[in-house]
Short mmCIF file of C-alpha atoms in Angstrom, two decimals:
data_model
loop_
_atom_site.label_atom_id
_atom_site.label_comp_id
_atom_site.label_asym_id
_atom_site.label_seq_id
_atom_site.Cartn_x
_atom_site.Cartn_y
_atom_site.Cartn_z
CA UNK A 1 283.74 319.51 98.85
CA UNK A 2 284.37 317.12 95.62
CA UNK A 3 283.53 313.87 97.46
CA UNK A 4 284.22 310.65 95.61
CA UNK A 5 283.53 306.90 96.65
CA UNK A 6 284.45 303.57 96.17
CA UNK A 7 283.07 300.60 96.89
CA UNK A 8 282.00 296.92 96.11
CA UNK A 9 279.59 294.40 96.22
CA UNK A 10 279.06 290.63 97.14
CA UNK A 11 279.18 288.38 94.39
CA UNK A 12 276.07 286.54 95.25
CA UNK A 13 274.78 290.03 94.35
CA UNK A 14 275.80 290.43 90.77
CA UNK A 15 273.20 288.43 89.26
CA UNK A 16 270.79 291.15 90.63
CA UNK A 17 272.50 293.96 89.31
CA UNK A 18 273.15 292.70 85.72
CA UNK A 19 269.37 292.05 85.83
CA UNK A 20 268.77 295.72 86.73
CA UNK A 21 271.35 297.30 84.41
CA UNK A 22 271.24 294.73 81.45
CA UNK A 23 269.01 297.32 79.38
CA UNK A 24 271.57 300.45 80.55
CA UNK A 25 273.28 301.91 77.53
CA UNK A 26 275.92 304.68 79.67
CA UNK A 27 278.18 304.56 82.70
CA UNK A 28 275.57 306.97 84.21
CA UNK A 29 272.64 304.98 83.66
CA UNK A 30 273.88 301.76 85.26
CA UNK A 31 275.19 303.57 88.17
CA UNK A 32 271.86 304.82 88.87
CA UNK A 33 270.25 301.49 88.54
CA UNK A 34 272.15 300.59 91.46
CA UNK A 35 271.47 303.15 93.83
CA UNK A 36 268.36 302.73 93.42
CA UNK A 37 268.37 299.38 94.06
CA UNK A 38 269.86 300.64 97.45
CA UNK A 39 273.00 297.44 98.17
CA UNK A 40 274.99 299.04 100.58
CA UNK A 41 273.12 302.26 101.74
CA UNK A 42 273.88 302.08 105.39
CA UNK A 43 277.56 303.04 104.47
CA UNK A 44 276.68 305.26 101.21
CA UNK A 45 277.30 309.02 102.13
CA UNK A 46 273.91 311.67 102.04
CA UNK A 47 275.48 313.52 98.90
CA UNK A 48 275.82 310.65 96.73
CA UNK A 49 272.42 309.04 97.43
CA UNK A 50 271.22 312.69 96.58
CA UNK A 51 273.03 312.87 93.39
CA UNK A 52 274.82 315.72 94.32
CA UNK A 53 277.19 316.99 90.99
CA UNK A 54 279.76 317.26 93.72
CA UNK A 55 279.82 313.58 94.61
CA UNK A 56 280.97 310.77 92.30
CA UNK A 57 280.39 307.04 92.91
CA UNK A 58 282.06 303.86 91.52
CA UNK A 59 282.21 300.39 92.35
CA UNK A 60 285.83 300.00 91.35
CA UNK A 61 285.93 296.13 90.93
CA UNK A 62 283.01 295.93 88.65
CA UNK A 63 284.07 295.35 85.41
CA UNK A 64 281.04 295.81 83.33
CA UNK A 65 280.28 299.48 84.84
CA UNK A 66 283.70 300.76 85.45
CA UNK A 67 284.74 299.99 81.46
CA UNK A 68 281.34 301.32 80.07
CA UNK A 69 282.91 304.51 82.15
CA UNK A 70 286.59 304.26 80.22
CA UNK A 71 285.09 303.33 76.73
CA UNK A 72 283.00 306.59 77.00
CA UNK A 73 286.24 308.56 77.99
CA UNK A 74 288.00 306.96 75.05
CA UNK A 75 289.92 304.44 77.23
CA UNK A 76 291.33 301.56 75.72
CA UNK A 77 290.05 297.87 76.20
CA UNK A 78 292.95 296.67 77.83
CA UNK A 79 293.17 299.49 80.85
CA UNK A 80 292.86 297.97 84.37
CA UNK A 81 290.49 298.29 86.51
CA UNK A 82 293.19 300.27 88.75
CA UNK A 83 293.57 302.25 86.07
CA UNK A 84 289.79 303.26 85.55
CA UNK A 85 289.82 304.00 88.78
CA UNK A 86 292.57 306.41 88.94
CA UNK A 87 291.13 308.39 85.81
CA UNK A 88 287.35 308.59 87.28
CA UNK A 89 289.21 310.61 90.40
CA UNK A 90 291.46 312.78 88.33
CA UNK A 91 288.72 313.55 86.10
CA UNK A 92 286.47 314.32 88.93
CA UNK A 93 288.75 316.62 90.42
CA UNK A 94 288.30 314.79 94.01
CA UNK A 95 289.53 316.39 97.01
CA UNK A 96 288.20 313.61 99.37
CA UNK A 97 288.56 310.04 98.34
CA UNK A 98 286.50 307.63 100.64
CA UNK A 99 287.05 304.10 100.10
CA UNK A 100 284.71 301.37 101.16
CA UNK A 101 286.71 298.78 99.33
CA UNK A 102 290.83 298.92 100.84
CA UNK A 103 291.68 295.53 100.65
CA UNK A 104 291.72 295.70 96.64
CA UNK A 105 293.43 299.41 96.87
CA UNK A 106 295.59 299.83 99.84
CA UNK A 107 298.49 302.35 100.05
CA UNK A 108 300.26 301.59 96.69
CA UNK A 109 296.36 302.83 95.45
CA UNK A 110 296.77 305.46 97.75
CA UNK A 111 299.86 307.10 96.96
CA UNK A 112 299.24 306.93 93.34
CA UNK A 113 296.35 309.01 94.03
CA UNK A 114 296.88 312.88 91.70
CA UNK A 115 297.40 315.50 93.41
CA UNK A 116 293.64 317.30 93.59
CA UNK A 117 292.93 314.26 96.64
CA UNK A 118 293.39 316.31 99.88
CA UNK A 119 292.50 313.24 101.98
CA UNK A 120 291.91 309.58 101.99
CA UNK A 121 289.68 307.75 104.35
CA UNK A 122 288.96 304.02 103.83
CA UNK A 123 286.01 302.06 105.87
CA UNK A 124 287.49 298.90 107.65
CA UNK A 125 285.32 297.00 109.90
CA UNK A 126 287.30 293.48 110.34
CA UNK A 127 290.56 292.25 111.15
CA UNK A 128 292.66 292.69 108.28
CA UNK A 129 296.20 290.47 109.13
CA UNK A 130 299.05 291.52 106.18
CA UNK A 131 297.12 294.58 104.90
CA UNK A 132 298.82 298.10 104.49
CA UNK A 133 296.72 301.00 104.72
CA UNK A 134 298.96 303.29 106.48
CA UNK A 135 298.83 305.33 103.31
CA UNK A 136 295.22 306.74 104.35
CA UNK A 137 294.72 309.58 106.42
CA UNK A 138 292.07 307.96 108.39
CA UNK A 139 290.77 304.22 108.47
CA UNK A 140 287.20 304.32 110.18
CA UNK A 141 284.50 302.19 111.52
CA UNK A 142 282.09 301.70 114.28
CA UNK A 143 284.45 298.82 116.29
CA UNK A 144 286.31 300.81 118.67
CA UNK A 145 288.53 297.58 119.40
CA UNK A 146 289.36 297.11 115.59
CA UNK A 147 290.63 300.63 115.63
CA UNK A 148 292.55 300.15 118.59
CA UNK A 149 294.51 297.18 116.96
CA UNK A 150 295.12 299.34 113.92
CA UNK A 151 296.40 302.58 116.06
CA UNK A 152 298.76 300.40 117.26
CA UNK A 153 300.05 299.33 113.89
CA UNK A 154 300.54 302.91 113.40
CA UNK A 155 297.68 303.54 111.30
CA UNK A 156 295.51 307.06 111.87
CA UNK A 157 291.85 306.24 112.82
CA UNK A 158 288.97 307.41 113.47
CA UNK A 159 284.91 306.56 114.34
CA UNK A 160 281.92 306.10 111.86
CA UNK A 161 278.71 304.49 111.68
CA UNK A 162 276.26 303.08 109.53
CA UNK A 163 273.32 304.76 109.22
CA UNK A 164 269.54 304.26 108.54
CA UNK A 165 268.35 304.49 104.89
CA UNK A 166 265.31 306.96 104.50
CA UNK A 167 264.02 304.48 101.63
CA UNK A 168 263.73 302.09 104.74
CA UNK A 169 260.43 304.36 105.68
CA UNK A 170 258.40 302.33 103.29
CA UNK A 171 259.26 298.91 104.90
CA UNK A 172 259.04 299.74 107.98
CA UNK A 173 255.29 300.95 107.77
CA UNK A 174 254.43 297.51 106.99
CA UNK A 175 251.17 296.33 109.47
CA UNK A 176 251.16 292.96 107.47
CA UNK A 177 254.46 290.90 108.87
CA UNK A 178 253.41 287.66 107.30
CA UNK A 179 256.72 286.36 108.81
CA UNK A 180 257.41 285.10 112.69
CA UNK A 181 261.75 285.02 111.96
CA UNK A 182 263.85 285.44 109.48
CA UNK A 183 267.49 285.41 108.81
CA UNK A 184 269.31 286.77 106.27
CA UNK A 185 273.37 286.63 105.89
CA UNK A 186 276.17 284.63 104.92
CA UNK A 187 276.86 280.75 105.38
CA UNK A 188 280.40 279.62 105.42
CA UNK A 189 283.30 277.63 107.68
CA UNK A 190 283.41 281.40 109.39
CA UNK A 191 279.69 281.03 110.35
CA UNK A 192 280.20 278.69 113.37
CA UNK A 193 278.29 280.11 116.08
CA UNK A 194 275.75 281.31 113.70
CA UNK A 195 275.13 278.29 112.19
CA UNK A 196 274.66 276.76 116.01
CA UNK A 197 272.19 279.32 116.39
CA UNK A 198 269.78 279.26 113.23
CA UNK A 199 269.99 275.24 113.67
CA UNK A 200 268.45 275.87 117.39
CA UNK A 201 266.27 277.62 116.17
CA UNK A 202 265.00 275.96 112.90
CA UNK A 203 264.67 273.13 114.84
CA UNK A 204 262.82 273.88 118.35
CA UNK A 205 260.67 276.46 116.51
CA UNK A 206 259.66 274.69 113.54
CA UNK A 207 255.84 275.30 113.55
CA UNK A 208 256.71 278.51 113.33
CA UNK A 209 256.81 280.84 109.97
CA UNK A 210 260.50 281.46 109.80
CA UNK A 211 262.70 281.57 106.45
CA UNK A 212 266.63 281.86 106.33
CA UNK A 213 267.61 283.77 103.12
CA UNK A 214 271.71 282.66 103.20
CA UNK A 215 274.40 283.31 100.56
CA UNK A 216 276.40 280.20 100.88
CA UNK A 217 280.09 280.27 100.57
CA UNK A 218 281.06 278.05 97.40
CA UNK A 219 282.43 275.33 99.71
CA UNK A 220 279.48 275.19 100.95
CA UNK A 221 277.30 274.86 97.43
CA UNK A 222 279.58 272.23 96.44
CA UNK A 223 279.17 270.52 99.85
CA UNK A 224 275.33 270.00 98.75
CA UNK A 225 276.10 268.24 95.39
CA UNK A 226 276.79 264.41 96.02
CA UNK A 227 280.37 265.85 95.95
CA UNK A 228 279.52 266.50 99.60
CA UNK A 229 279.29 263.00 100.37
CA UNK A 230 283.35 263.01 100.90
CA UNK A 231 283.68 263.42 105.16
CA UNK A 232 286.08 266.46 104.42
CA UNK A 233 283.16 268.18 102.38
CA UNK A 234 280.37 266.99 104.29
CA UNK A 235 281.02 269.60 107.44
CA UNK A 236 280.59 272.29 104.83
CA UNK A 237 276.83 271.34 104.63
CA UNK A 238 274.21 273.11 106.05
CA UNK A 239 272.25 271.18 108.40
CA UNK A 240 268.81 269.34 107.18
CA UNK A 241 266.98 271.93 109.93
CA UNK A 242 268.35 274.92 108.11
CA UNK A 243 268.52 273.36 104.43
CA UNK A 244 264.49 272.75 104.83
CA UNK A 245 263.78 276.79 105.32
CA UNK A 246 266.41 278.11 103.46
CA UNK A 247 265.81 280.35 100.99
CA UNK A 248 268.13 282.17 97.95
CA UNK A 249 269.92 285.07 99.25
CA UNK A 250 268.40 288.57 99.06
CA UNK A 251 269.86 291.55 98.40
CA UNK A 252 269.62 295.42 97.69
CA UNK A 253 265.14 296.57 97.89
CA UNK A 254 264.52 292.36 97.77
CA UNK A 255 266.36 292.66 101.26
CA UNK A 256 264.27 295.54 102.32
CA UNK A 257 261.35 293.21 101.46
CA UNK A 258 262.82 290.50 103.23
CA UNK A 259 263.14 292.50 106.41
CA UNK A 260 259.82 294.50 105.68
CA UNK A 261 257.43 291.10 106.21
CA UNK A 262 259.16 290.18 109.33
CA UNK A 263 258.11 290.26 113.18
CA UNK A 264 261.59 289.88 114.07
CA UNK A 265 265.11 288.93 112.27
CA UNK A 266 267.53 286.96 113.94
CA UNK A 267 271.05 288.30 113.78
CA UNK A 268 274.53 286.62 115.01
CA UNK A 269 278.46 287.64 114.25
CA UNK A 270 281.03 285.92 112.63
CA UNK A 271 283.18 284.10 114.64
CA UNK A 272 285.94 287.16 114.13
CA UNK A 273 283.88 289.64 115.48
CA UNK A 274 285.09 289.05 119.00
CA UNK A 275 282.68 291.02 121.43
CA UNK A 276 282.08 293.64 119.41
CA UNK A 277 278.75 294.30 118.05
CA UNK A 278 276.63 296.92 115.39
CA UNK A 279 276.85 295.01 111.69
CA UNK A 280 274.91 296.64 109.06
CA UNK A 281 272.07 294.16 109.19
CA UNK A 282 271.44 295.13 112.66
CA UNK A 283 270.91 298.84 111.17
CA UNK A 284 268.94 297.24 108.11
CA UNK A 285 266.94 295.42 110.83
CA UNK A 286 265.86 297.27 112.80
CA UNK A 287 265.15 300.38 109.91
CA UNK A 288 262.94 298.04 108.16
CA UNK A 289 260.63 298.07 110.94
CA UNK A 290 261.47 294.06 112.70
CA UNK A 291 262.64 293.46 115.94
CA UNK A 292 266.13 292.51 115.88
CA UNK A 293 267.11 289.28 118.11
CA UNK A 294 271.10 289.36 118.47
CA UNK A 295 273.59 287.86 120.25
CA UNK A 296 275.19 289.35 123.59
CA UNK A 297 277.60 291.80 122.98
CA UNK A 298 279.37 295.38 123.19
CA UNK A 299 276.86 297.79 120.98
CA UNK A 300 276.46 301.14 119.90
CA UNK A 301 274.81 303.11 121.56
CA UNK A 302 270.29 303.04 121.72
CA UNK A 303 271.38 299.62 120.84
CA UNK A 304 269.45 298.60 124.24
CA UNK A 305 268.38 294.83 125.27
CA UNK A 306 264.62 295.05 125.94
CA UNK A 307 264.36 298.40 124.61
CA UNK A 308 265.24 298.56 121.04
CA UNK A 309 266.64 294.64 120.78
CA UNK A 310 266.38 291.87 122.20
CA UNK A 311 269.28 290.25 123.27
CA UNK A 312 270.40 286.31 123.54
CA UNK A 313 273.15 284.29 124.85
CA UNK A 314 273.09 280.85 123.91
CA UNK A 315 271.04 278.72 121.13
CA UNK A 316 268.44 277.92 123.80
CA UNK A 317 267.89 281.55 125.00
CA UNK A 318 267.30 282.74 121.22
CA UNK A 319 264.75 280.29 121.06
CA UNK A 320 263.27 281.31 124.27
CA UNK A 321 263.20 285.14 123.22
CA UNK A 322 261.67 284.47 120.50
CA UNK A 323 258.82 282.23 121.93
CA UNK A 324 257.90 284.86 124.59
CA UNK A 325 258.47 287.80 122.62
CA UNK A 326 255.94 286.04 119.77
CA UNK A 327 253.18 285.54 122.58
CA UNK A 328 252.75 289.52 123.41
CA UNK A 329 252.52 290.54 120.12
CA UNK A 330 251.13 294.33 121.23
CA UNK A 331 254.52 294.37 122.93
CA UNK A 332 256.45 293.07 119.50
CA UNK A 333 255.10 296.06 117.89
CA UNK A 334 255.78 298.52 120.36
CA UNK A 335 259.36 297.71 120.39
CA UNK A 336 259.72 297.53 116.96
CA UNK A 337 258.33 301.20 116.52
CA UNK A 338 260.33 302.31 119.32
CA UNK A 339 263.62 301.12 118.19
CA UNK A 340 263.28 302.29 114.61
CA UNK A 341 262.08 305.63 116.61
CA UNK A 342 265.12 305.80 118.08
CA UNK A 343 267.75 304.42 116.35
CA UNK A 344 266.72 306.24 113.01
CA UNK A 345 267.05 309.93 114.89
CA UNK A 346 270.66 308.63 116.37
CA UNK A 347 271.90 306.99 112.97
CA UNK A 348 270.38 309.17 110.58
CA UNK A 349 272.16 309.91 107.13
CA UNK A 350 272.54 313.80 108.04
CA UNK A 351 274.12 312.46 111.54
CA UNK A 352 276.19 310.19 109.37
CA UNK A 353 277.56 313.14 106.74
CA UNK A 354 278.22 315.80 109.54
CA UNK A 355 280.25 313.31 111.66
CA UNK A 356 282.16 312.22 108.27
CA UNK A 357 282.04 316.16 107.90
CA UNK A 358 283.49 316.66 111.40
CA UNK A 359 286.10 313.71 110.62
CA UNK A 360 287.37 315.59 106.90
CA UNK A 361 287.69 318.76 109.27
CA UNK A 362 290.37 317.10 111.65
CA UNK A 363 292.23 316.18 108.74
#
């Protein structure tokens, strides 16, 4: 099977990457540089992090890689993107095209696709009001209740997961976890109840060795210049609790690092999520070797409260689980083995390519 896929990345993230690639002279090159660098890898298919020849990978939206690609096929400067795009596929002589990116290429991307695609299958894990991607053959996460909302729009779907990246093996043996807490996610006006949270928490638990690693929205960057001053900016702040133990945003291996020094990482969803639970940093998490605090919710399965997480409900809970989970910390460590025990063998990458296997097949 000729797999190829798409995706993207944050843009808090492309500083990173043009770090990593700046000295790459070939489309080939720079790709590699970030794989390796492993942004992502929960959702990147087994034959692509292998480097199979059968599998292709792009990040479609990235200018600098995607037209080092068309100048070395002898692609004009002024191509699109959509374009590129197009030509790596036909080129590549795909027969499955799975797209982690749809909401830049819905089903006017699909149906332009040539003819050697056999099947499309795009990777959709939020609500996605006005979007059109009725075009694909199958739209697939791991929120059962998301997919129900899109069968109902008509849309074929069908289950996925993210899965545990073997490269996480290396963090996860780490005996020295300098670090009580961390966090490490977004901060915007869609960040309510997390922001509730990490406040509680930064402030009743302040002696503490805790560090919040956030990407901050660019409301919210602006918000901290004196520009924030104005009351309609000033919400966008992050509280002085959180500001004090923030640090810059981590991504790709600097995340696995992150999550690698820490006795447990605090995790909470957006306010979208609904009751649905099982984000990719709970996977990261939890591969990385930490224990993962979360809030209450519907999870995947060996997702278990006491077991392989532990689980809170409110502010003050989170800071109570973390406070007695800190005092037994034989018991910490236990759990933390156990879970990545367990929810590596259930989420592995080969689990994750047979069941995209087994979703191809029903095509």
């Amino acid at each position: 099977m000729r797999l190829f896929q798409n995706s993207d990345f944050y843009p808090g993230y492309a500083p990173r990457l043009r770090t990593l690639d700046r000295a790459c002279t070939s489309f080939a090159e720079a790709r590699r540089a970030f794989l390796q660098d492993r942004f992502g890898a929960c959702h990147i298919l087994l034959p692509v992090l292998e480097e199979n020849p059968a599998a292709f990978y792009a990040n479609g939206s990235d200018e600098k890689t995607q037209r080092m690609w068309a100048a070395e096929h002898g692609m004009t400067a002024s191509v699109s993107l959509r374009e590129i795009l197009l030509a790596q596929i036909e080129e590549h002589r795909t027969e499955v095209f799975y797209n982690l990116d749809p909401m830049k290429f819905q089903s006017d991307f699909v149906r332009a696709l040539p003819g050697c695609v056999q099947c499309s299958i795009a990777w959709r894990a939020a609500p996605s009001p006005g979007a059109d991607f009725a075009a694909y053959d199958r739209v697939v996460s791991n929120f059962p209740g998301i997919l129900q909302r899109y069968a109902a729009m008509g849309w074929k779907v069908g289950h996925l997961f993210p899965a545990i990246d073997p490269v996480m093996d290396e963090y996860a043996q780490a005996t020295a976890r300098p670090m009580d807490v961390v966090f490490v996610g977004g901060f915007s006006r869609h960040h309510g109840q997390r922001v509730e949270i990490l406040e509680a928490v930064a402030e009743q638990c302040a002696d503490l060795r805790i560090a919040y690693h956030l990407d901050c929205s660019r409301i919210s960057r602006i918000a901290e210049t004196p520009m924030g001053l104005i009351p309609p900016l000033r919400r966008h702040r992050r509280p002085k609790a959180i500001r004090r133990i923030a640090k810059p945003a981590a991504f790709g291996r600097a995340l696995y690092e992150v999550l690698g020094s820490a006795k447990m990482v605090v995790n909470g969803a957006i306010d979208m999520a609904g009751r649905e639970r099982g984000n990719m940093r709970c996977f990261e998490a939890i591969g990385c070797g930490a224990v993962l605090v979360t809030d209450d919710g519907l999870y995947p399965s060996e997702f278990i409260n006491g077991e392989t997480m532990l689980i809170y409900r409110s502010p003050g809970e989170a800071v109570e689980v973390i406070r007695r989970a800190l005092v037994d910390p034989d018991g910490l460590g236990a759990m933390a083995a156990q879970a990545h025990a367990s929810i590596r063998a259930a989420y592995s990458k080969e689990a994750q390519w047979r069941a995209f296997l087994a979703l191809v097949e029903g095509i």
